[in-house]
GROMACS .gro file of C-alpha atoms in nm:
model
  447
    1UNK     CA    1  -6.147   0.346  -3.025
    2UNK     CA    2  -5.963   0.302  -3.326
    3UNK     CA    3  -5.602   0.207  -3.290
    4UNK     CA    4  -5.444   0.469  -3.463
    5UNK     CA    5  -5.609   0.695  -3.201
    6UNK     CA    6  -5.471   0.486  -2.930
    7UNK     CA    7  -5.142   0.498  -3.071
    8UNK     CA    8  -5.144   0.880  -3.094
    9UNK     CA    9  -5.257   0.891  -2.732
   10UNK     CA   10  -4.945   0.644  -2.644
   11UNK     CA   11  -4.726   0.871  -2.814
   12UNK     CA   12  -4.837   1.155  -2.642
   13UNK     CA   13  -4.814   0.995  -2.295
   14UNK     CA   14  -4.479   0.866  -2.364
   15UNK     CA   15  -4.376   1.186  -2.484
   16UNK     CA   16  -4.460   1.391  -2.141
   17UNK     CA   17  -4.309   1.084  -1.914
   18UNK     CA   18  -4.034   1.164  -2.114
   19UNK     CA   19  -4.065   1.529  -2.016
   20UNK     CA   20  -4.039   1.459  -1.636
   21UNK     CA   21  -3.650   1.552  -1.575
   22UNK     CA   22  -3.527   1.432  -1.218
   23UNK     CA   23  -3.183   1.622  -1.298
   24UNK     CA   24  -3.358   1.953  -1.325
   25UNK     CA   25  -3.577   1.901  -1.002
   26UNK     CA   26  -3.302   1.728  -0.837
   27UNK     CA   27  -3.079   2.043  -0.934
   28UNK     CA   28  -3.368   2.298  -0.802
   29UNK     CA   29  -3.380   2.129  -0.418
   30UNK     CA   30  -2.988   2.190  -0.435
   31UNK     CA   31  -3.072   2.571  -0.547
   32UNK     CA   32  -2.905   2.547  -0.886
   33UNK     CA   33  -3.019   2.487  -1.238
   34UNK     CA   34  -2.783   2.187  -1.363
   35UNK     CA   35  -2.850   2.290  -1.714
   36UNK     CA   36  -2.601   2.561  -1.609
   37UNK     CA   37  -2.396   2.372  -1.422
   38UNK     CA   38  -2.080   2.151  -1.559
   39UNK     CA   39  -2.164   2.047  -1.905
   40UNK     CA   40  -2.536   2.191  -1.928
   41UNK     CA   41  -2.697   1.876  -1.978
   42UNK     CA   42  -2.965   1.758  -1.761
   43UNK     CA   43  -2.857   1.390  -1.731
   44UNK     CA   44  -2.712   1.175  -1.494
   45UNK     CA   45  -2.327   1.228  -1.564
   46UNK     CA   46  -2.345   1.578  -1.481
   47UNK     CA   47  -2.581   1.536  -1.191
   48UNK     CA   48  -2.289   1.313  -1.056
   49UNK     CA   49  -2.012   1.547  -1.124
   50UNK     CA   50  -2.207   1.861  -1.020
   51UNK     CA   51  -2.398   1.708  -0.723
   52UNK     CA   52  -2.251   1.401  -0.636
   53UNK     CA   53  -2.336   1.029  -0.575
   54UNK     CA   54  -2.677   1.034  -0.449
   55UNK     CA   55  -2.846   1.261  -0.674
   56UNK     CA   56  -2.705   1.113  -0.946
   57UNK     CA   57  -2.860   0.770  -0.838
   58UNK     CA   58  -3.186   0.923  -0.770
   59UNK     CA   59  -3.162   1.078  -1.124
   60UNK     CA   60  -3.070   0.737  -1.308
   61UNK     CA   61  -3.327   0.571  -1.138
   62UNK     CA   62  -3.615   0.798  -1.254
   63UNK     CA   63  -3.516   0.843  -1.571
   64UNK     CA   64  -3.440   0.442  -1.641
   65UNK     CA   65  -3.822   0.422  -1.483
   66UNK     CA   66  -4.011   0.634  -1.675
   67UNK     CA   67  -3.868   0.466  -2.015
   68UNK     CA   68  -3.944   0.119  -1.897
   69UNK     CA   69  -4.322   0.279  -1.783
   70UNK     CA   70  -4.378   0.419  -2.157
   71UNK     CA   71  -4.269   0.116  -2.346
   72UNK     CA   72  -4.495  -0.118  -2.116
   73UNK     CA   73  -4.779   0.109  -2.210
   74UNK     CA   74  -4.665   0.101  -2.567
   75UNK     CA   75  -4.653  -0.335  -2.606
   76UNK     CA   76  -5.005  -0.315  -2.512
   77UNK     CA   77  -5.038  -0.243  -2.880
   78UNK     CA   78  -4.797  -0.438  -3.051
   79UNK     CA   79  -4.452  -0.382  -3.174
   80UNK     CA   80  -4.570  -0.056  -3.334
   81UNK     CA   81  -4.672   0.088  -3.022
   82UNK     CA   82  -4.335  -0.030  -2.825
   83UNK     CA   83  -4.159   0.161  -3.084
   84UNK     CA   84  -4.370   0.471  -3.108
   85UNK     CA   85  -4.353   0.457  -2.683
   86UNK     CA   86  -3.977   0.433  -2.734
   87UNK     CA   87  -3.910   0.719  -2.943
   88UNK     CA   88  -4.140   0.923  -2.797
   89UNK     CA   89  -4.021   0.890  -2.456
   90UNK     CA   90  -3.669   0.918  -2.535
   91UNK     CA   91  -3.759   1.251  -2.742
   92UNK     CA   92  -3.956   1.404  -2.468
   93UNK     CA   93  -3.627   1.348  -2.262
   94UNK     CA   94  -3.421   1.522  -2.503
   95UNK     CA   95  -3.651   1.788  -2.595
   96UNK     CA   96  -3.892   1.858  -2.302
   97UNK     CA   97  -4.174   2.107  -2.384
   98UNK     CA   98  -4.189   2.160  -2.001
   99UNK     CA   99  -3.847   2.271  -1.986
  100UNK     CA  100  -3.844   2.491  -2.299
  101UNK     CA  101  -3.693   2.242  -2.524
  102UNK     CA  102  -3.340   2.194  -2.321
  103UNK     CA  103  -3.297   1.812  -2.162
  104UNK     CA  104  -3.056   1.548  -2.122
  105UNK     CA  105  -2.910   1.335  -2.380
  106UNK     CA  106  -3.149   1.004  -2.372
  107UNK     CA  107  -2.893   0.772  -2.246
  108UNK     CA  108  -3.076   0.668  -1.922
  109UNK     CA  109  -3.407   0.693  -2.042
  110UNK     CA  110  -3.341   0.428  -2.358
  111UNK     CA  111  -3.196   0.184  -2.117
  112UNK     CA  112  -3.539   0.181  -1.910
  113UNK     CA  113  -3.673   0.127  -2.248
  114UNK     CA  114  -3.461  -0.112  -2.364
  115UNK     CA  115  -3.541  -0.302  -2.067
  116UNK     CA  116  -3.897  -0.317  -2.100
  117UNK     CA  117  -3.866  -0.401  -2.464
  118UNK     CA  118  -3.600  -0.707  -2.440
  119UNK     CA  119  -3.433  -0.732  -2.143
  120UNK     CA  120  -3.167  -0.947  -2.262
  121UNK     CA  121  -3.032  -0.670  -2.504
  122UNK     CA  122  -3.064  -0.440  -2.270
  123UNK     CA  123  -2.844  -0.646  -2.007
  124UNK     CA  124  -2.572  -0.690  -2.305
  125UNK     CA  125  -2.621  -0.297  -2.341
  126UNK     CA  126  -2.525  -0.228  -1.986
  127UNK     CA  127  -2.195  -0.459  -1.967
  128UNK     CA  128  -2.070  -0.321  -2.283
  129UNK     CA  129  -2.120   0.029  -2.131
  130UNK     CA  130  -1.988  -0.068  -1.782
  131UNK     CA  131  -1.692  -0.219  -1.947
  132UNK     CA  132  -1.605   0.074  -2.175
  133UNK     CA  133  -1.644   0.348  -1.898
  134UNK     CA  134  -1.487   0.153  -1.641
  135UNK     CA  135  -1.129   0.091  -1.915
  136UNK     CA  136  -1.142   0.443  -2.016
  137UNK     CA  137  -1.295   0.632  -1.722
  138UNK     CA  138  -1.490   0.802  -1.988
  139UNK     CA  139  -1.901   0.807  -1.956
  140UNK     CA  140  -1.953   0.920  -2.279
  141UNK     CA  141  -1.753   0.688  -2.467
  142UNK     CA  142  -1.958   0.412  -2.260
  143UNK     CA  143  -2.278   0.536  -2.397
  144UNK     CA  144  -2.183   0.594  -2.719
  145UNK     CA  145  -2.050   0.244  -2.778
  146UNK     CA  146  -2.377   0.106  -2.621
  147UNK     CA  147  -2.560   0.310  -2.879
  148UNK     CA  148  -2.351   0.192  -3.168
  149UNK     CA  149  -2.394  -0.200  -3.051
  150UNK     CA  150  -2.789  -0.156  -2.993
  151UNK     CA  151  -2.862  -0.201  -3.342
  152UNK     CA  152  -2.688  -0.491  -3.366
  153UNK     CA  153  -2.801  -0.639  -3.029
  154UNK     CA  154  -3.175  -0.582  -3.107
  155UNK     CA  155  -3.145  -0.755  -3.489
  156UNK     CA  156  -3.038  -1.052  -3.302
  157UNK     CA  157  -3.296  -1.068  -3.017
  158UNK     CA  158  -3.589  -0.878  -3.166
  159UNK     CA  159  -3.520  -0.819  -3.508
  160UNK     CA  160  -3.914  -0.669  -3.567
  161UNK     CA  161  -3.819  -0.342  -3.415
  162UNK     CA  162  -3.456  -0.305  -3.571
  163UNK     CA  163  -3.605   0.060  -3.741
  164UNK     CA  164  -3.639   0.217  -3.427
  165UNK     CA  165  -3.345   0.070  -3.300
  166UNK     CA  166  -3.118   0.241  -3.567
  167UNK     CA  167  -3.306   0.572  -3.503
  168UNK     CA  168  -3.225   0.564  -3.157
  169UNK     CA  169  -2.890   0.507  -3.172
  170UNK     CA  170  -2.840   0.798  -3.430
  171UNK     CA  171  -2.985   1.018  -3.216
  172UNK     CA  172  -2.791   0.932  -2.884
  173UNK     CA  173  -2.461   0.930  -3.088
  174UNK     CA  174  -2.578   1.269  -3.219
  175UNK     CA  175  -2.639   1.407  -2.873
  176UNK     CA  176  -2.274   1.335  -2.800
  177UNK     CA  177  -2.141   1.483  -3.124
  178UNK     CA  178  -1.926   1.735  -2.888
  179UNK     CA  179  -1.846   1.451  -2.665
  180UNK     CA  180  -1.723   1.276  -2.969
  181UNK     CA  181  -1.500   1.608  -3.091
  182UNK     CA  182  -1.367   1.612  -2.729
  183UNK     CA  183  -1.271   1.240  -2.722
  184UNK     CA  184  -1.088   1.270  -3.072
  185UNK     CA  185  -0.914   1.591  -2.894
  186UNK     CA  186  -0.836   1.396  -2.601
  187UNK     CA  187  -1.000   1.661  -2.392
  188UNK     CA  188  -1.272   1.491  -2.258
  189UNK     CA  189  -1.293   1.490  -1.864
  190UNK     CA  190  -1.274   1.120  -1.652
  191UNK     CA  191  -1.486   1.050  -1.419
  192UNK     CA  192  -1.391   1.051  -1.066
  193UNK     CA  193  -1.398   0.730  -0.865
  194UNK     CA  194  -1.417   0.819  -0.538
  195UNK     CA  195  -1.071   0.974  -0.485
  196UNK     CA  196  -0.904   0.666  -0.642
  197UNK     CA  197  -0.637   0.714  -0.930
  198UNK     CA  198  -0.481   0.982  -0.738
  199UNK     CA  199  -0.160   0.949  -0.903
  200UNK     CA  200  -0.300   1.003  -1.234
  201UNK     CA  201  -0.539   1.293  -1.144
  202UNK     CA  202  -0.181   1.455  -1.018
  203UNK     CA  203  -0.012   1.372  -1.318
  204UNK     CA  204  -0.283   1.540  -1.517
  205UNK     CA  205  -0.298   1.804  -1.322
  206UNK     CA  206   0.104   1.869  -1.345
  207UNK     CA  207   0.081   1.815  -1.726
  208UNK     CA  208  -0.223   2.111  -1.727
  209UNK     CA  209   0.027   2.338  -1.532
  210UNK     CA  210   0.315   2.263  -1.789
  211UNK     CA  211   0.132   2.282  -2.121
  212UNK     CA  212   0.162   2.644  -2.264
  213UNK     CA  213  -0.217   2.759  -2.270
  214UNK     CA  214  -0.286   2.596  -1.927
  215UNK     CA  215  -0.403   2.869  -1.646
  216UNK     CA  216  -0.197   2.969  -1.390
  217UNK     CA  217  -0.441   3.002  -1.102
  218UNK     CA  218  -0.772   3.009  -1.291
  219UNK     CA  219  -0.710   3.304  -1.519
  220UNK     CA  220  -0.494   3.262  -1.852
  221UNK     CA  221  -0.188   3.439  -1.873
  222UNK     CA  222  -0.172   3.684  -2.141
  223UNK     CA  223   0.146   3.522  -2.316
  224UNK     CA  224   0.327   3.217  -2.173
  225UNK     CA  225   0.649   3.280  -2.002
  226UNK     CA  226   0.953   3.156  -2.149
  227UNK     CA  227   1.119   3.040  -1.827
  228UNK     CA  228   0.985   2.779  -1.597
  229UNK     CA  229   0.740   2.933  -1.307
  230UNK     CA  230   0.724   2.891  -0.959
  231UNK     CA  231   0.377   2.928  -0.748
  232UNK     CA  232   0.389   3.167  -0.417
  233UNK     CA  233   0.096   3.115  -0.187
  234UNK     CA  234  -0.061   3.432  -0.040
  235UNK     CA  235  -0.312   3.438   0.179
  236UNK     CA  236  -0.377   3.775   0.088
  237UNK     CA  237  -0.401   3.770  -0.288
  238UNK     CA  238  -0.419   3.536  -0.595
  239UNK     CA  239  -0.188   3.301  -0.695
  240UNK     CA  240   0.107   3.469  -0.894
  241UNK     CA  241   0.327   3.325  -1.152
  242UNK     CA  242   0.682   3.437  -1.053
  243UNK     CA  243   0.946   3.390  -1.329
  244UNK     CA  244   1.279   3.222  -1.220
  245UNK     CA  245   1.527   3.460  -1.333
  246UNK     CA  246   1.810   3.249  -1.282
  247UNK     CA  247   1.680   2.862  -1.262
  248UNK     CA  248   2.031   2.721  -1.190
  249UNK     CA  249   2.039   2.890  -0.853
  250UNK     CA  250   1.842   2.711  -0.572
  251UNK     CA  251   1.638   2.906  -0.362
  252UNK     CA  252   1.507   2.753  -0.050
  253UNK     CA  253   1.207   2.973  -0.059
  254UNK     CA  254   1.134   2.869  -0.409
  255UNK     CA  255   1.128   2.486  -0.305
  256UNK     CA  256   0.911   2.539  -0.055
  257UNK     CA  257   0.636   2.703  -0.259
  258UNK     CA  258   0.658   2.382  -0.502
  259UNK     CA  259   0.348   2.176  -0.497
  260UNK     CA  260   0.439   1.882  -0.350
  261UNK     CA  261   0.394   1.521  -0.617
  262UNK     CA  262   0.109   1.439  -0.441
  263UNK     CA  263  -0.169   1.690  -0.263
  264UNK     CA  264  -0.284   1.549   0.072
  265UNK     CA  265  -0.639   1.545   0.243
  266UNK     CA  266  -0.535   1.692   0.598
  267UNK     CA  267  -0.886   1.619   0.668
  268UNK     CA  268  -0.894   1.214   0.616
  269UNK     CA  269  -0.956   1.162   0.989
  270UNK     CA  270  -1.253   1.415   1.042
  271UNK     CA  271  -1.573   1.284   1.053
  272UNK     CA  272  -1.804   1.511   0.879
  273UNK     CA  273  -2.111   1.533   1.132
  274UNK     CA  274  -2.460   1.436   1.045
  275UNK     CA  275  -2.700   1.708   0.994
  276UNK     CA  276  -3.077   1.732   0.909
  277UNK     CA  277  -3.101   1.920   0.539
  278UNK     CA  278  -3.303   2.159   0.661
  279UNK     CA  279  -2.978   2.304   0.910
  280UNK     CA  280  -2.742   2.309   0.642
  281UNK     CA  281  -2.607   2.634   0.547
  282UNK     CA  282  -2.627   2.707   0.170
  283UNK     CA  283  -2.325   2.892   0.123
  284UNK     CA  284  -2.133   3.024  -0.199
  285UNK     CA  285  -1.780   3.104  -0.201
  286UNK     CA  286  -1.678   3.384  -0.417
  287UNK     CA  287  -1.297   3.482  -0.495
  288UNK     CA  288  -1.077   3.257  -0.666
  289UNK     CA  289  -0.785   3.335  -0.406
  290UNK     CA  290  -0.616   3.076  -0.155
  291UNK     CA  291  -0.799   3.214   0.165
  292UNK     CA  292  -1.154   3.210   0.008
  293UNK     CA  293  -1.076   2.832  -0.154
  294UNK     CA  294  -0.941   2.700   0.226
  295UNK     CA  295  -1.254   2.828   0.379
  296UNK     CA  296  -1.491   2.687   0.155
  297UNK     CA  297  -1.319   2.334   0.196
  298UNK     CA  298  -1.300   2.383   0.572
  299UNK     CA  299  -1.675   2.472   0.540
  300UNK     CA  300  -1.778   2.140   0.375
  301UNK     CA  301  -1.632   1.911   0.676
  302UNK     CA  302  -1.876   2.113   0.915
  303UNK     CA  303  -2.147   1.954   0.708
  304UNK     CA  304  -2.270   2.261   0.503
  305UNK     CA  305  -2.359   2.290   0.145
  306UNK     CA  306  -2.072   2.466  -0.035
  307UNK     CA  307  -2.036   2.580  -0.403
  308UNK     CA  308  -1.733   2.764  -0.507
  309UNK     CA  309  -1.729   3.041  -0.791
  310UNK     CA  310  -1.482   3.008  -1.069
  311UNK     CA  311  -1.503   3.212  -1.407
  312UNK     CA  312  -1.338   2.962  -1.614
  313UNK     CA  313  -1.571   2.657  -1.715
  314UNK     CA  314  -1.274   2.457  -1.842
  315UNK     CA  315  -1.108   2.491  -1.507
  316UNK     CA  316  -1.455   2.391  -1.316
  317UNK     CA  317  -1.419   2.074  -1.471
  318UNK     CA  318  -1.065   2.010  -1.423
  319UNK     CA  319  -1.168   2.092  -1.024
  320UNK     CA  320  -1.440   1.855  -1.042
  321UNK     CA  321  -1.216   1.578  -1.163
  322UNK     CA  322  -0.886   1.611  -0.966
  323UNK     CA  323  -1.011   1.790  -0.645
  324UNK     CA  324  -0.673   2.003  -0.667
  325UNK     CA  325  -0.622   2.351  -0.764
  326UNK     CA  326  -0.318   2.547  -0.794
  327UNK     CA  327  -0.395   2.780  -0.539
  328UNK     CA  328  -0.380   2.541  -0.279
  329UNK     CA  329  -0.097   2.296  -0.430
  330UNK     CA  330  -0.025   2.073  -0.159
  331UNK     CA  331  -0.424   1.993  -0.085
  332UNK     CA  332  -0.648   1.757  -0.203
  333UNK     CA  333  -1.021   1.939  -0.153
  334UNK     CA  334  -1.266   1.737  -0.031
  335UNK     CA  335  -1.513   1.523  -0.264
  336UNK     CA  336  -1.803   1.735  -0.162
  337UNK     CA  337  -1.702   2.049  -0.250
  338UNK     CA  338  -1.928   2.166  -0.557
  339UNK     CA  339  -1.793   2.427  -0.822
  340UNK     CA  340  -1.967   2.636  -1.052
  341UNK     CA  341  -1.895   2.895  -1.361
  342UNK     CA  342  -2.244   3.032  -1.356
  343UNK     CA  343  -2.234   3.356  -1.117
  344UNK     CA  344  -2.609   3.359  -1.122
  345UNK     CA  345  -2.665   3.024  -0.990
  346UNK     CA  346  -2.340   3.106  -0.738
  347UNK     CA  347  -2.565   3.353  -0.554
  348UNK     CA  348  -2.903   3.243  -0.600
  349UNK     CA  349  -3.103   3.130  -0.302
  350UNK     CA  350  -2.802   3.119  -0.044
  351UNK     CA  351  -2.838   3.154   0.329
  352UNK     CA  352  -2.451   3.320   0.314
  353UNK     CA  353  -2.231   3.434   0.053
  354UNK     CA  354  -1.863   3.449   0.144
  355UNK     CA  355  -1.638   3.692  -0.067
  356UNK     CA  356  -1.304   3.798  -0.090
  357UNK     CA  357  -1.226   4.150  -0.167
  358UNK     CA  358  -0.879   4.043  -0.300
  359UNK     CA  359  -1.060   3.914  -0.610
  360UNK     CA  360  -1.239   4.238  -0.703
  361UNK     CA  361  -1.358   4.130  -1.047
  362UNK     CA  362  -1.525   3.777  -0.911
  363UNK     CA  363  -1.718   3.960  -0.666
  364UNK     CA  364  -1.818   4.281  -0.813
  365UNK     CA  365  -1.962   4.063  -1.055
  366UNK     CA  366  -2.162   3.856  -0.849
  367UNK     CA  367  -2.295   4.156  -0.653
  368UNK     CA  368  -2.489   4.275  -0.965
  369UNK     CA  369  -2.663   3.936  -0.972
  370UNK     CA  370  -2.745   3.917  -0.579
  371UNK     CA  371  -3.115   3.982  -0.485
  372UNK     CA  372  -3.197   4.221  -0.225
  373UNK     CA  373  -3.297   3.959   0.090
  374UNK     CA  374  -3.239   4.008   0.435
  375UNK     CA  375  -3.224   3.662   0.491
  376UNK     CA  376  -2.855   3.641   0.335
  377UNK     CA  377  -2.528   3.711   0.502
  378UNK     CA  378  -2.235   3.863   0.328
  379UNK     CA  379  -1.953   3.742   0.496
  380UNK     CA  380  -1.631   3.959   0.382
  381UNK     CA  381  -1.282   3.821   0.417
  382UNK     CA  382  -1.079   4.100   0.571
  383UNK     CA  383  -1.120   4.466   0.614
  384UNK     CA  384  -1.276   4.615   0.278
  385UNK     CA  385  -1.400   4.948   0.471
  386UNK     CA  386  -1.546   5.156   0.207
  387UNK     CA  387  -1.437   4.984  -0.091
  388UNK     CA  388  -1.732   4.777  -0.095
  389UNK     CA  389  -1.971   4.893  -0.339
  390UNK     CA  390  -2.351   5.065  -0.179
  391UNK     CA  391  -2.556   4.755  -0.349
  392UNK     CA  392  -2.326   4.509  -0.128
  393UNK     CA  393  -2.370   4.754   0.188
  394UNK     CA  394  -2.738   4.681   0.156
  395UNK     CA  395  -2.726   4.319   0.290
  396UNK     CA  396  -2.614   4.176   0.636
  397UNK     CA  397  -2.225   4.220   0.600
  398UNK     CA  398  -2.006   4.040   0.866
  399UNK     CA  399  -1.629   4.099   0.810
  400UNK     CA  400  -1.400   3.794   0.914
  401UNK     CA  401  -1.043   3.875   0.957
  402UNK     CA  402  -0.795   3.625   0.753
  403UNK     CA  403  -0.588   3.387   0.950
  404UNK     CA  404  -0.204   3.449   0.966
  405UNK     CA  405  -0.158   3.162   0.717
  406UNK     CA  406  -0.335   2.963   0.519
  407UNK     CA  407  -0.221   2.638   0.646
  408UNK     CA  408  -0.437   2.678   0.953
  409UNK     CA  409  -0.746   2.621   0.734
  410UNK     CA  410  -0.619   2.362   0.495
  411UNK     CA  411  -0.397   2.148   0.765
  412UNK     CA  412  -0.726   2.132   1.029
  413UNK     CA  413  -0.501   2.350   1.287
  414UNK     CA  414  -0.638   2.502   1.563
  415UNK     CA  415  -0.750   2.876   1.480
  416UNK     CA  416  -0.909   3.203   1.621
  417UNK     CA  417  -0.994   3.490   1.392
  418UNK     CA  418  -1.240   3.792   1.477
  419UNK     CA  419  -1.575   3.852   1.326
  420UNK     CA  420  -1.731   4.221   1.351
  421UNK     CA  421  -2.076   4.347   1.249
  422UNK     CA  422  -2.352   4.586   1.324
  423UNK     CA  423  -2.583   4.320   1.314
  424UNK     CA  424  -2.625   4.116   1.588
  425UNK     CA  425  -2.810   3.837   1.464
  426UNK     CA  426  -2.589   3.793   1.141
  427UNK     CA  427  -2.298   3.779   1.363
  428UNK     CA  428  -2.454   3.489   1.607
  429UNK     CA  429  -2.537   3.317   1.220
  430UNK     CA  430  -2.162   3.319   1.128
  431UNK     CA  431  -2.036   3.220   1.482
  432UNK     CA  432  -2.251   2.896   1.453
  433UNK     CA  433  -2.191   2.819   1.122
  434UNK     CA  434  -1.789   2.828   1.147
  435UNK     CA  435  -1.734   2.728   1.483
  436UNK     CA  436  -1.616   2.412   1.575
  437UNK     CA  437  -1.365   2.225   1.802
  438UNK     CA  438  -1.040   2.392   1.588
  439UNK     CA  439  -1.219   2.680   1.459
  440UNK     CA  440  -1.298   2.919   1.738
  441UNK     CA  441  -1.486   3.303   1.650
  442UNK     CA  442  -1.449   3.635   1.862
  443UNK     CA  443  -1.771   3.841   1.774
  444UNK     CA  444  -1.719   4.195   1.806
  445UNK     CA  445  -2.085   4.413   1.761
  446UNK     CA  446  -2.000   4.735   1.629
  447UNK     CA  447  -2.220   5.064   1.758
   0.00000   0.00000   0.00000
């Protein structure tokens, strides 16, 4: 077989190895399209933000492995084969034909390929990336710095493949151009290290609330108020920004409503029960209200798979980074709570969809995207009655009364609420899903 033909085969094999996208596959296992979540990138960093550490580790391992395997195959045909394999596997990852040419940014795959080509230079890259990421808390900055460093390292360790290293470095930098723009504007989200750096996150939350263009409670105000604002927490509706008419006069109610300097996790002593993945309920919570967010957070401590829908993508990044919302100013949300700004992803393939009619715009938008399935239970907070649209009443509806105060949900206090429905099986599903030692459900079967 001619050498040129062998190189073509290496290129094709490497490209389709790059098409293997663990980020997309892991996302599908969790019922989402990772390309419609978070940053929209099918890579390890976005998986980490959206799905957590375990999913990110699996994604990273597979991406590194496919790059390593491709270059090991290419090395059988010398430096030319290695360079062709390196470029093709990375471009197969970035532009996968199997996924409409929308993939990741090529960092993890490049690392695996670099390890196969020359491990000392790859090891130096890892150290550089870790050091920059740890100091800056910006994964993108670590990746960009490593990409810039690679041609210099490869010139020292393995100079015969320098052209390939330059091509790959430029590629990775171009793929991070949006990150570079955010870094310049100081808007690039930071990584959250398992609840550490709470003080810094709290400061970022406070500064965001004070910024003229910052959102009050997920939605931007039409005109920034010239007066300071205080937030009133109501379990019946959205968080509202109320101007202080006389800032100099002290008002006990205003003082009580102000967010504490450091949000607290009232479930820190609660052990999340172990549950088989097949037994976990796949729950979406629709409604940017204190009640909806409090219930979403509560369900995480019952081992369910919960996603909370927000309309603002920037706010979604903020929630993912800080685990803190102005809707529940004194609460540090569970690290396992996921957020999405994509309505279709929110309602797709859910065993239960929880809706708060107080946020009419959100749930009406999601109703249009819900598929007609007898398996999905729609849990309506409060009593919407005849206000529910016909499309929603076609589903298995259960009405759950709201607790008297949101604190009963957020502070892990004992609470008893009524659930009513004409669907006996749906009532049983909701009771099994919500009930625990402190959350008791009284079911009422309607005729």
